[in-house]
mmCIF file with all atom_site columns, C-alpha atoms in Angstrom:
data_model
loop_
_atom_site.group_PDB
_atom_site.id
_atom_site.type_symbol
_atom_site.label_atom_id
_atom_site.label_alt_id
_atom_site.label_comp_id
_atom_site.label_asym_id
_atom_site.label_entity_id
_atom_site.label_seq_id
_atom_site.pdbx_PDB_ins_code
_atom_site.Cartn_x
_atom_site.Cartn_y
_atom_site.Cartn_z
_atom_site.occupancy
_atom_site.B_iso_or_equiv
_atom_site.pdbx_formal_charge
_atom_site.auth_seq_id
_atom_site.auth_comp_id
_atom_site.auth_asym_id
_atom_site.auth_atom_id
_atom_site.pdbx_PDB_model_num
ATOM 1   C CA . LYS A 1 1   ? 81.649  85.434  99.393  1.00 87.00 ? 21  LYS A CA 1
ATOM 2   C CA . GLN A 1 2   ? 83.803  87.936  98.205  1.00 92.00 ? 22  GLN A CA 1
ATOM 3   C CA . GLU A 1 3   ? 87.205  87.407  96.810  1.00 94.00 ? 23  GLU A CA 1
ATOM 4   C CA . VAL A 1 4   ? 89.832  89.844  96.565  1.00 96.00 ? 24  VAL A CA 1
ATOM 5   C CA . THR A 1 5   ? 93.070  88.871  94.581  1.00 97.00 ? 25  THR A CA 1
ATOM 6   C CA . GLN A 1 6   ? 96.002  90.670  92.736  1.00 97.00 ? 26  GLN A CA 1
ATOM 7   C CA . ILE A 1 7   ? 98.590  90.375  90.443  1.00 93.00 ? 27  ILE A CA 1
ATOM 8   C CA . PRO A 1 8   ? 101.679 90.471  90.554  1.00 92.00 ? 28  PRO A CA 1
ATOM 9   C CA . ALA A 1 9   ? 102.618 89.947  94.129  1.00 94.00 ? 29  ALA A CA 1
ATOM 10  C CA . ALA A 1 10  ? 105.821 91.551  93.733  1.00 95.00 ? 30  ALA A CA 1
ATOM 11  C CA . LEU A 1 11  ? 107.055 93.525  91.376  1.00 95.00 ? 31  LEU A CA 1
ATOM 12  C CA . SER A 1 12  ? 110.400 95.742  90.713  1.00 96.00 ? 32  SER A CA 1
ATOM 13  C CA . VAL A 1 13  ? 111.221 97.540  88.363  1.00 95.00 ? 33  VAL A CA 1
ATOM 14  C CA . PRO A 1 14  ? 113.291 100.391 86.801  1.00 96.00 ? 34  PRO A CA 1
ATOM 15  C CA . GLU A 1 15  ? 113.064 104.101 87.147  1.00 97.00 ? 35  GLU A CA 1
ATOM 16  C CA . GLY A 1 16  ? 110.915 105.637 84.981  1.00 97.00 ? 36  GLY A CA 1
ATOM 17  C CA . GLU A 1 17  ? 108.834 102.676 83.236  1.00 96.00 ? 37  GLU A CA 1
ATOM 18  C CA . ASN A 1 18  ? 105.021 102.510 83.627  1.00 97.00 ? 38  ASN A CA 1
ATOM 19  C CA . LEU A 1 19  ? 103.571 99.929  85.028  1.00 95.00 ? 39  LEU A CA 1
ATOM 20  C CA . VAL A 1 20  ? 100.180 98.173  85.449  1.00 96.00 ? 40  VAL A CA 1
ATOM 21  C CA . LEU A 1 21  ? 98.637  96.593  89.162  1.00 97.00 ? 41  LEU A CA 1
ATOM 22  C CA . ASN A 1 22  ? 96.129  94.101  88.525  1.00 97.00 ? 42  ASN A CA 1
ATOM 23  C CA . CYS A 1 23  ? 93.082  93.365  91.129  1.00 98.00 ? 43  CYS A CA 1
ATOM 24  C CA . SER A 1 24  ? 89.759  91.508  90.430  1.00 98.00 ? 44  SER A CA 1
ATOM 25  C CA . PHE A 1 25  ? 87.307  90.289  92.432  1.00 97.00 ? 45  PHE A CA 1
ATOM 26  C CA . THR A 1 26  ? 84.482  87.882  92.418  1.00 96.00 ? 46  THR A CA 1
ATOM 27  C CA . ASP A 1 27  ? 81.507  89.392  93.287  1.00 93.00 ? 47  ASP A CA 1
ATOM 28  C CA . SER A 1 28  ? 80.593  92.013  91.104  1.00 91.00 ? 48  SER A CA 1
ATOM 29  C CA . ALA A 1 29  ? 78.028  93.501  93.346  1.00 90.00 ? 49  ALA A CA 1
ATOM 30  C CA . ILE A 1 30  ? 79.934  96.355  95.108  1.00 91.00 ? 50  ILE A CA 1
ATOM 31  C CA . TYR A 1 31  ? 79.645  100.121 95.925  1.00 89.00 ? 51  TYR A CA 1
ATOM 32  C CA . ASN A 1 32  ? 83.262  101.269 95.096  1.00 91.00 ? 52  ASN A CA 1
ATOM 33  C CA . LEU A 1 33  ? 86.801  100.035 94.610  1.00 95.00 ? 53  LEU A CA 1
ATOM 34  C CA . GLN A 1 34  ? 89.584  101.553 96.655  1.00 95.00 ? 54  GLN A CA 1
ATOM 35  C CA . TRP A 1 35  ? 93.356  101.698 95.667  1.00 96.00 ? 55  TRP A CA 1
ATOM 36  C CA . PHE A 1 36  ? 95.828  102.463 99.224  1.00 96.00 ? 56  PHE A CA 1
ATOM 37  C CA . ARG A 1 37  ? 99.277  102.870 99.242  1.00 96.00 ? 57  ARG A CA 1
ATOM 38  C CA . GLN A 1 38  ? 100.925 101.294 102.214 1.00 94.00 ? 58  GLN A CA 1
ATOM 39  C CA . ASP A 1 39  ? 104.470 101.903 103.303 1.00 93.00 ? 59  ASP A CA 1
ATOM 40  C CA . PRO A 1 40  ? 106.213 99.549  105.278 1.00 88.00 ? 60  PRO A CA 1
ATOM 41  C CA . GLY A 1 41  ? 105.207 99.873  109.789 1.00 83.00 ? 61  GLY A CA 1
ATOM 42  C CA . LYS A 1 42  ? 102.731 102.800 108.285 1.00 85.00 ? 62  LYS A CA 1
ATOM 43  C CA . GLY A 1 43  ? 99.059  103.245 107.620 1.00 87.00 ? 63  GLY A CA 1
ATOM 44  C CA . LEU A 1 44  ? 97.437  103.299 104.659 1.00 91.00 ? 64  LEU A CA 1
ATOM 45  C CA . THR A 1 45  ? 97.057  106.108 102.047 1.00 90.00 ? 65  THR A CA 1
ATOM 46  C CA . SER A 1 46  ? 93.980  106.384 99.937  1.00 90.00 ? 66  SER A CA 1
ATOM 47  C CA . LEU A 1 47  ? 95.857  107.017 96.031  1.00 95.00 ? 67  LEU A CA 1
ATOM 48  C CA . LEU A 1 48  ? 92.420  106.688 94.020  1.00 95.00 ? 68  LEU A CA 1
ATOM 49  C CA . LEU A 1 49  ? 88.374  105.736 94.875  1.00 93.00 ? 69  LEU A CA 1
ATOM 50  C CA . ILE A 1 50  ? 86.168  104.550 91.789  1.00 94.00 ? 70  ILE A CA 1
ATOM 51  C CA . GLN A 1 51  ? 82.389  104.746 92.562  1.00 91.00 ? 71  GLN A CA 1
ATOM 52  C CA . SER A 1 52  ? 80.290  101.711 90.914  1.00 90.00 ? 72  SER A CA 1
ATOM 53  C CA . SER A 1 53  ? 79.084  104.043 88.157  1.00 91.00 ? 73  SER A CA 1
ATOM 54  C CA . GLN A 1 54  ? 82.333  105.190 87.292  1.00 93.00 ? 74  GLN A CA 1
ATOM 55  C CA . ARG A 1 55  ? 85.347  103.316 84.969  1.00 94.00 ? 75  ARG A CA 1
ATOM 56  C CA . GLU A 1 56  ? 87.737  105.844 86.049  1.00 95.00 ? 76  GLU A CA 1
ATOM 57  C CA . GLN A 1 57  ? 90.358  108.020 88.003  1.00 95.00 ? 77  GLN A CA 1
ATOM 58  C CA . THR A 1 58  ? 92.581  109.798 87.640  1.00 97.00 ? 78  THR A CA 1
ATOM 59  C CA . SER A 1 59  ? 95.672  111.297 90.067  1.00 95.00 ? 79  SER A CA 1
ATOM 60  C CA . GLY A 1 60  ? 98.435  112.813 88.914  1.00 97.00 ? 80  GLY A CA 1
ATOM 61  C CA . ARG A 1 61  ? 100.750 109.312 88.064  1.00 97.00 ? 81  ARG A CA 1
ATOM 62  C CA . LEU A 1 62  ? 98.227  107.593 89.102  1.00 97.00 ? 82  LEU A CA 1
ATOM 63  C CA . ASN A 1 63  ? 95.442  106.317 86.538  1.00 98.00 ? 83  ASN A CA 1
ATOM 64  C CA . ALA A 1 64  ? 92.665  103.399 87.702  1.00 97.00 ? 84  ALA A CA 1
ATOM 65  C CA . SER A 1 65  ? 90.231  101.806 85.989  1.00 97.00 ? 85  SER A CA 1
ATOM 66  C CA . LEU A 1 66  ? 87.062  99.714  86.980  1.00 97.00 ? 86  LEU A CA 1
ATOM 67  C CA . ASP A 1 67  ? 85.521  97.667  84.822  1.00 95.00 ? 87  ASP A CA 1
ATOM 68  C CA . LYS A 1 68  ? 82.664  96.207  87.475  1.00 93.00 ? 88  LYS A CA 1
ATOM 69  C CA . SER A 1 69  ? 81.055  93.207  84.923  1.00 92.00 ? 89  SER A CA 1
ATOM 70  C CA . SER A 1 70  ? 84.348  91.665  84.507  1.00 94.00 ? 90  SER A CA 1
ATOM 71  C CA . GLY A 1 71  ? 85.086  92.001  88.052  1.00 96.00 ? 91  GLY A CA 1
ATOM 72  C CA . ARG A 1 72  ? 88.679  93.968  87.087  1.00 97.00 ? 92  ARG A CA 1
ATOM 73  C CA . SER A 1 73  ? 90.810  97.105  88.294  1.00 97.00 ? 93  SER A CA 1
ATOM 74  C CA . THR A 1 74  ? 93.734  97.873  87.244  1.00 97.00 ? 94  THR A CA 1
ATOM 75  C CA . LEU A 1 75  ? 96.587  100.806 88.994  1.00 97.00 ? 95  LEU A CA 1
ATOM 76  C CA . TYR A 1 76  ? 98.316  101.896 86.239  1.00 97.00 ? 96  TYR A CA 1
ATOM 77  C CA . ILE A 1 77  ? 101.679 103.919 87.339  1.00 97.00 ? 97  ILE A CA 1
ATOM 78  C CA . ALA A 1 78  ? 103.066 106.162 84.269  1.00 97.00 ? 98  ALA A CA 1
ATOM 79  C CA . ALA A 1 79  ? 107.070 107.402 84.931  1.00 97.00 ? 99  ALA A CA 1
ATOM 80  C CA . SER A 1 80  ? 107.786 105.341 87.877  1.00 97.00 ? 100 SER A CA 1
ATOM 81  C CA . GLN A 1 81  ? 109.674 106.689 90.766  1.00 97.00 ? 101 GLN A CA 1
ATOM 82  C CA . PRO A 1 82  ? 111.661 105.104 93.861  1.00 96.00 ? 102 PRO A CA 1
ATOM 83  C CA . GLY A 1 83  ? 109.433 106.993 95.314  1.00 96.00 ? 103 GLY A CA 1
ATOM 84  C CA . ASP A 1 84  ? 106.531 104.944 94.749  1.00 97.00 ? 104 ASP A CA 1
ATOM 85  C CA . SER A 1 85  ? 108.074 102.061 96.474  1.00 97.00 ? 105 SER A CA 1
ATOM 86  C CA . ALA A 1 86  ? 105.659 100.568 98.318  1.00 97.00 ? 106 ALA A CA 1
ATOM 87  C CA . THR A 1 87  ? 102.452 97.849  98.672  1.00 97.00 ? 107 THR A CA 1
ATOM 88  C CA . TYR A 1 88  ? 99.883  98.568  96.749  1.00 98.00 ? 108 TYR A CA 1
ATOM 89  C CA . LEU A 1 89  ? 96.775  96.999  98.275  1.00 97.00 ? 109 LEU A CA 1
ATOM 90  C CA . CYS A 1 90  ? 93.241  96.722  96.646  1.00 97.00 ? 110 CYS A CA 1
ATOM 91  C CA . ALA A 1 91  ? 89.650  97.405  98.397  1.00 95.00 ? 111 ALA A CA 1
ATOM 92  C CA . VAL A 1 92  ? 86.162  96.413  97.419  1.00 94.00 ? 112 VAL A CA 1
ATOM 93  C CA . GLU A 1 93  ? 83.209  97.678  99.192  1.00 90.00 ? 113 GLU A CA 1
ATOM 94  C CA . GLY A 1 94  ? 80.283  96.367  99.051  1.00 86.00 ? 114 GLY A CA 1
ATOM 95  C CA . ASP A 1 95  ? 78.594  95.022  102.004 1.00 80.00 ? 115 ASP A CA 1
ATOM 96  C CA . LYS A 1 96  ? 81.689  95.434  104.123 1.00 85.00 ? 116 LYS A CA 1
ATOM 97  C CA . ILE A 1 97  ? 85.797  96.961  102.411 1.00 89.00 ? 117 ILE A CA 1
ATOM 98  C CA . ILE A 1 98  ? 87.738  93.236  101.185 1.00 93.00 ? 118 ILE A CA 1
ATOM 99  C CA . PHE A 1 99  ? 90.895  93.700  100.814 1.00 95.00 ? 119 PHE A CA 1
ATOM 100 C CA . GLY A 1 100 ? 93.306  91.763  98.563  1.00 96.00 ? 120 GLY A CA 1
ATOM 101 C CA . LYS A 1 101 ? 96.498  91.171  99.400  1.00 94.00 ? 121 LYS A CA 1
ATOM 102 C CA . GLY A 1 102 ? 98.293  93.416  98.212  1.00 96.00 ? 122 GLY A CA 1
ATOM 103 C CA . THR A 1 103 ? 101.328 94.049  95.282  1.00 97.00 ? 123 THR A CA 1
ATOM 104 C CA . ARG A 1 104 ? 104.502 94.802  96.602  1.00 96.00 ? 124 ARG A CA 1
ATOM 105 C CA . LEU A 1 105 ? 106.733 97.616  94.357  1.00 97.00 ? 125 LEU A CA 1
ATOM 106 C CA . HIS A 1 106 ? 110.186 97.918  94.377  1.00 97.00 ? 126 HIS A CA 1
ATOM 107 C CA . ILE A 1 107 ? 111.524 101.008 92.020  1.00 97.00 ? 127 ILE A CA 1
ATOM 108 C CA . LEU A 1 108 ? 114.983 100.714 91.214  1.00 95.00 ? 128 LEU A CA 1
ATOM 109 C CA . PRO A 1 109 ? 116.732 103.640 91.156  1.00 91.00 ? 129 PRO A CA 1
ATOM 110 C CA . GLY B 2 1   ? 89.561  115.582 114.316 1.00 52.00 ? 16  GLY B CA 1
ATOM 111 C CA . ALA B 2 2   ? 90.725  115.864 111.050 1.00 76.00 ? 17  ALA B CA 1
ATOM 112 C CA . GLY B 2 3   ? 91.100  111.736 110.109 1.00 92.00 ? 18  GLY B CA 1
ATOM 113 C CA . VAL B 2 4   ? 90.790  108.788 112.288 1.00 95.00 ? 19  VAL B CA 1
ATOM 114 C CA . SER B 2 5   ? 93.131  108.423 115.963 1.00 96.00 ? 20  SER B CA 1
ATOM 115 C CA . GLN B 2 6   ? 94.080  105.009 117.204 1.00 97.00 ? 21  GLN B CA 1
ATOM 116 C CA . SER B 2 7   ? 95.687  104.692 120.235 1.00 97.00 ? 22  SER B CA 1
ATOM 117 C CA . PRO B 2 8   ? 97.905  103.254 121.064 1.00 97.00 ? 23  PRO B CA 1
ATOM 118 C CA . ARG B 2 9   ? 100.097 103.261 118.738 1.00 95.00 ? 24  ARG B CA 1
ATOM 119 C CA . TYR B 2 10  ? 101.866 99.846  119.861 1.00 97.00 ? 25  TYR B CA 1
ATOM 120 C CA . LYS B 2 11  ? 100.947 97.843  122.573 1.00 97.00 ? 26  LYS B CA 1
ATOM 121 C CA . VAL B 2 12  ? 103.071 95.107  123.993 1.00 98.00 ? 27  VAL B CA 1
ATOM 122 C CA . ALA B 2 13  ? 100.898 92.499  125.335 1.00 98.00 ? 28  ALA B CA 1
ATOM 123 C CA . LYS B 2 14  ? 101.629 89.210  127.507 1.00 97.00 ? 29  LYS B CA 1
ATOM 124 C CA . ARG B 2 15  ? 100.863 86.200  126.210 1.00 97.00 ? 30  ARG B CA 1
ATOM 125 C CA . GLY B 2 16  ? 97.130  85.638  128.477 1.00 97.00 ? 31  GLY B CA 1
ATOM 126 C CA . GLN B 2 17  ? 96.629  89.830  129.075 1.00 98.00 ? 32  GLN B CA 1
ATOM 127 C CA . ASP B 2 18  ? 93.489  91.506  128.107 1.00 98.00 ? 33  ASP B CA 1
ATOM 128 C CA . VAL B 2 19  ? 94.156  94.273  125.889 1.00 98.00 ? 34  VAL B CA 1
ATOM 129 C CA . ALA B 2 20  ? 91.990  97.605  124.660 1.00 98.00 ? 35  ALA B CA 1
ATOM 130 C CA . LEU B 2 21  ? 92.532  98.975  121.938 1.00 98.00 ? 36  LEU B CA 1
ATOM 131 C CA . ARG B 2 22  ? 90.707  102.077 121.078 1.00 98.00 ? 37  ARG B CA 1
ATOM 132 C CA . CYS B 2 23  ? 89.124  104.273 117.401 1.00 98.00 ? 38  CYS B CA 1
ATOM 133 C CA . ASP B 2 24  ? 88.186  107.925 117.100 1.00 98.00 ? 39  ASP B CA 1
ATOM 134 C CA . PRO B 2 25  ? 85.926  108.083 114.229 1.00 97.00 ? 40  PRO B CA 1
ATOM 135 C CA . ILE B 2 26  ? 86.278  111.157 111.972 1.00 96.00 ? 41  ILE B CA 1
ATOM 136 C CA . SER B 2 27  ? 82.815  113.102 113.481 1.00 94.00 ? 42  SER B CA 1
ATOM 137 C CA . GLY B 2 28  ? 80.030  112.243 112.081 1.00 93.00 ? 43  GLY B CA 1
ATOM 138 C CA . HIS B 2 29  ? 80.879  109.292 110.191 1.00 95.00 ? 44  HIS B CA 1
ATOM 139 C CA . VAL B 2 30  ? 77.550  106.077 110.872 1.00 94.00 ? 45  VAL B CA 1
ATOM 140 C CA . SER B 2 31  ? 80.375  103.469 109.253 1.00 93.00 ? 46  SER B CA 1
ATOM 141 C CA . LEU B 2 32  ? 83.064  102.422 111.977 1.00 95.00 ? 47  LEU B CA 1
ATOM 142 C CA . PHE B 2 33  ? 85.257  99.314  110.644 1.00 95.00 ? 48  PHE B CA 1
ATOM 143 C CA . TRP B 2 34  ? 87.964  97.260  112.098 1.00 97.00 ? 49  TRP B CA 1
ATOM 144 C CA . TYR B 2 35  ? 90.217  94.893  110.424 1.00 97.00 ? 50  TYR B CA 1
ATOM 145 C CA . GLN B 2 36  ? 93.257  92.542  111.576 1.00 97.00 ? 51  GLN B CA 1
ATOM 146 C CA . GLN B 2 37  ? 96.816  93.361  109.393 1.00 96.00 ? 52  GLN B CA 1
ATOM 147 C CA . ALA B 2 38  ? 99.367  90.276  109.736 1.00 93.00 ? 53  ALA B CA 1
ATOM 148 C CA . LEU B 2 39  ? 102.925 90.851  108.712 1.00 89.00 ? 54  LEU B CA 1
ATOM 149 C CA . GLY B 2 40  ? 103.241 90.619  104.771 1.00 85.00 ? 55  GLY B CA 1
ATOM 150 C CA . GLN B 2 41  ? 98.960  90.440  104.254 1.00 89.00 ? 56  GLN B CA 1
ATOM 151 C CA . GLY B 2 42  ? 96.749  92.551  103.365 1.00 91.00 ? 57  GLY B CA 1
ATOM 152 C CA . PRO B 2 43  ? 93.866  93.842  106.282 1.00 95.00 ? 58  PRO B CA 1
ATOM 153 C CA . GLU B 2 44  ? 91.047  91.656  107.138 1.00 95.00 ? 59  GLU B CA 1
ATOM 154 C CA . PHE B 2 45  ? 88.075  92.370  107.718 1.00 94.00 ? 60  PHE B CA 1
ATOM 155 C CA . LEU B 2 46  ? 86.949  91.938  111.505 1.00 97.00 ? 61  LEU B CA 1
ATOM 156 C CA . THR B 2 47  ? 83.566  93.825  112.564 1.00 97.00 ? 62  THR B CA 1
ATOM 157 C CA . TYR B 2 48  ? 81.563  96.649  111.095 1.00 94.00 ? 63  TYR B CA 1
ATOM 158 C CA . PHE B 2 49  ? 79.002  98.908  113.163 1.00 95.00 ? 64  PHE B CA 1
ATOM 159 C CA . GLN B 2 50  ? 76.450  101.545 111.916 1.00 94.00 ? 65  GLN B CA 1
ATOM 160 C CA . ASN B 2 51  ? 76.273  103.797 114.393 1.00 96.00 ? 66  ASN B CA 1
ATOM 161 C CA . GLU B 2 52  ? 76.017  102.395 117.979 1.00 96.00 ? 67  GLU B CA 1
ATOM 162 C CA . ALA B 2 53  ? 74.778  99.263  115.964 1.00 96.00 ? 68  ALA B CA 1
ATOM 163 C CA . GLN B 2 54  ? 77.197  95.356  115.413 1.00 96.00 ? 69  GLN B CA 1
ATOM 164 C CA . LEU B 2 55  ? 75.735  94.843  111.769 1.00 94.00 ? 70  LEU B CA 1
ATOM 165 C CA . ASP B 2 56  ? 78.598  92.536  111.054 1.00 93.00 ? 71  ASP B CA 1
ATOM 166 C CA . LYS B 2 57  ? 80.889  90.581  114.056 1.00 94.00 ? 72  LYS B CA 1
ATOM 167 C CA . SER B 2 58  ? 81.490  87.691  111.315 1.00 94.00 ? 73  SER B CA 1
ATOM 168 C CA . GLY B 2 59  ? 85.190  88.727  110.890 1.00 95.00 ? 74  GLY B CA 1
ATOM 169 C CA . LEU B 2 60  ? 85.999  88.025  114.835 1.00 97.00 ? 75  LEU B CA 1
ATOM 170 C CA . PRO B 2 61  ? 88.500  84.948  114.797 1.00 94.00 ? 76  PRO B CA 1
ATOM 171 C CA . SER B 2 62  ? 87.394  83.951  118.140 1.00 94.00 ? 77  SER B CA 1
ATOM 172 C CA . ASP B 2 63  ? 84.953  84.834  121.002 1.00 95.00 ? 78  ASP B CA 1
ATOM 173 C CA . ARG B 2 64  ? 88.404  86.129  123.163 1.00 97.00 ? 79  ARG B CA 1
ATOM 174 C CA . PHE B 2 65  ? 87.719  89.283  120.170 1.00 98.00 ? 80  PHE B CA 1
ATOM 175 C CA . PHE B 2 66  ? 84.914  91.656  121.303 1.00 97.00 ? 81  PHE B CA 1
ATOM 176 C CA . ALA B 2 67  ? 84.025  95.225  119.393 1.00 98.00 ? 82  ALA B CA 1
ATOM 177 C CA . GLU B 2 68  ? 81.672  98.055  120.867 1.00 97.00 ? 83  GLU B CA 1
ATOM 178 C CA . ARG B 2 69  ? 80.746  101.369 119.950 1.00 97.00 ? 84  ARG B CA 1
ATOM 179 C CA . PRO B 2 70  ? 77.909  102.222 122.627 1.00 96.00 ? 85  PRO B CA 1
ATOM 180 C CA . GLU B 2 71  ? 77.508  105.663 121.620 1.00 94.00 ? 86  GLU B CA 1
ATOM 181 C CA . GLY B 2 72  ? 77.813  105.483 118.356 1.00 93.00 ? 87  GLY B CA 1
ATOM 182 C CA . SER B 2 73  ? 81.294  106.976 117.970 1.00 95.00 ? 88  SER B CA 1
ATOM 183 C CA . VAL B 2 74  ? 84.268  105.839 119.703 1.00 97.00 ? 89  VAL B CA 1
ATOM 184 C CA . SER B 2 75  ? 84.892  102.069 119.352 1.00 98.00 ? 90  SER B CA 1
ATOM 185 C CA . THR B 2 76  ? 86.699  99.400  121.448 1.00 98.00 ? 91  THR B CA 1
ATOM 186 C CA . LEU B 2 77  ? 88.359  96.628  120.285 1.00 98.00 ? 92  LEU B CA 1
ATOM 187 C CA . LYS B 2 78  ? 89.041  94.567  122.876 1.00 98.00 ? 93  LYS B CA 1
ATOM 188 C CA . ILE B 2 79  ? 90.971  90.881  123.414 1.00 98.00 ? 94  ILE B CA 1
ATOM 189 C CA . GLN B 2 80  ? 91.056  88.110  126.103 1.00 98.00 ? 95  GLN B CA 1
ATOM 190 C CA . ARG B 2 81  ? 93.826  85.947  127.090 1.00 98.00 ? 96  ARG B CA 1
ATOM 191 C CA . THR B 2 82  ? 96.162  87.320  124.491 1.00 98.00 ? 97  THR B CA 1
ATOM 192 C CA . GLN B 2 83  ? 97.640  85.056  122.330 1.00 97.00 ? 98  GLN B CA 1
ATOM 193 C CA . GLN B 2 84  ? 100.781 85.275  120.093 1.00 96.00 ? 99  GLN B CA 1
ATOM 194 C CA . GLU B 2 85  ? 98.738  84.223  116.958 1.00 96.00 ? 100 GLU B CA 1
ATOM 195 C CA . ASP B 2 86  ? 96.699  87.891  118.006 1.00 97.00 ? 101 ASP B CA 1
ATOM 196 C CA . SER B 2 87  ? 99.866  89.522  117.056 1.00 97.00 ? 102 SER B CA 1
ATOM 197 C CA . ALA B 2 88  ? 99.954  92.171  114.271 1.00 97.00 ? 103 ALA B CA 1
ATOM 198 C CA . VAL B 2 89  ? 98.427  95.707  113.182 1.00 96.00 ? 104 VAL B CA 1
ATOM 199 C CA . TYR B 2 90  ? 94.994  96.548  114.386 1.00 97.00 ? 105 TYR B CA 1
ATOM 200 C CA . LEU B 2 91  ? 93.557  99.160  111.567 1.00 97.00 ? 106 LEU B CA 1
ATOM 201 C CA . CYS B 2 92  ? 89.940  101.405 111.992 1.00 96.00 ? 107 CYS B CA 1
ATOM 202 C CA . ALA B 2 93  ? 87.977  102.938 109.923 1.00 94.00 ? 108 ALA B CA 1
ATOM 203 C CA . SER B 2 94  ? 85.522  104.978 109.494 1.00 93.00 ? 109 SER B CA 1
ATOM 204 C CA . SER B 2 95  ? 82.882  106.431 106.432 1.00 91.00 ? 110 SER B CA 1
ATOM 205 C CA . PHE B 2 96  ? 79.994  109.054 106.545 1.00 90.00 ? 111 PHE B CA 1
ATOM 206 C CA . THR B 2 97  ? 77.956  106.113 105.108 1.00 82.00 ? 112 THR B CA 1
ATOM 207 C CA . GLY B 2 98  ? 78.510  102.170 104.021 1.00 65.00 ? 113 GLY B CA 1
ATOM 208 C CA . ASN B 2 99  ? 79.035  103.231 100.855 1.00 70.00 ? 114 ASN B CA 1
ATOM 209 C CA . THR B 2 100 ? 81.409  106.098 100.913 1.00 79.00 ? 115 THR B CA 1
ATOM 210 C CA . GLU B 2 101 ? 84.613  106.538 101.442 1.00 83.00 ? 116 GLU B CA 1
ATOM 211 C CA . ALA B 2 102 ? 86.477  105.066 103.785 1.00 87.00 ? 117 ALA B CA 1
ATOM 212 C CA . PHE B 2 103 ? 89.340  107.050 106.109 1.00 90.00 ? 118 PHE B CA 1
ATOM 213 C CA . PHE B 2 104 ? 92.029  104.616 107.936 1.00 92.00 ? 119 PHE B CA 1
ATOM 214 C CA . GLY B 2 105 ? 93.118  105.345 110.820 1.00 94.00 ? 120 GLY B CA 1
ATOM 215 C CA . GLN B 2 106 ? 97.861  104.684 111.020 1.00 92.00 ? 121 GLN B CA 1
ATOM 216 C CA . GLY B 2 107 ? 96.536  101.479 113.363 1.00 95.00 ? 122 GLY B CA 1
ATOM 217 C CA . THR B 2 108 ? 97.822  99.391  116.719 1.00 97.00 ? 123 THR B CA 1
ATOM 218 C CA . ARG B 2 109 ? 100.833 97.019  116.490 1.00 96.00 ? 124 ARG B CA 1
ATOM 219 C CA . LEU B 2 110 ? 99.941  94.864  118.967 1.00 97.00 ? 125 LEU B CA 1
ATOM 220 C CA . THR B 2 111 ? 102.351 92.554  119.732 1.00 97.00 ? 126 THR B CA 1
ATOM 221 C CA . VAL B 2 112 ? 102.075 89.379  121.792 1.00 97.00 ? 127 VAL B CA 1
ATOM 222 C CA . VAL B 2 113 ? 105.026 88.108  124.242 1.00 97.00 ? 128 VAL B CA 1
#
């Protein structure tokens, strides 16, 4: 059974810092890994999708990496801004999409 | 439509009432997923359709939960005799196939009082 773990559960950092969010999964037989952002009371916004054959994807200040063999992914956020404050969810897709519990990120102005 | 549409956005139900939540996937998307997200938690898988076939319903928490997609497009999640613990956001997602990017709707927030 696929299990997805995100560390840390919560993170507060000053504006401008670079930061890394971690995601690990137990079953490496996946098609894709997606990182989502969720603002309070809102739906999911897809940030980055990494296919199983890829190692990383970049979009603006965001970079996500995937090491399928070790069951790990990281989301790197450069030069954090207060607007980055949200919950970040990692989801792995095999037979179905399994989510982690998320990392609640707070960027201090 | 341009994205996955869910209705209603908000639903308040009295305990014991039946509710039906609707999901309109992106046109042409074969795969459709339902998730339940409790406050402060990540989304939990409920069920998965490929066209009209329900391939996995292992996440449905009880026999009060029922999902259908009779024509392989719109899907309905029905909850019978709602309980307070059913209060959550119910998310629907669709993808072109089972291993391509999934797109999520805004969800239906269900509150059982």
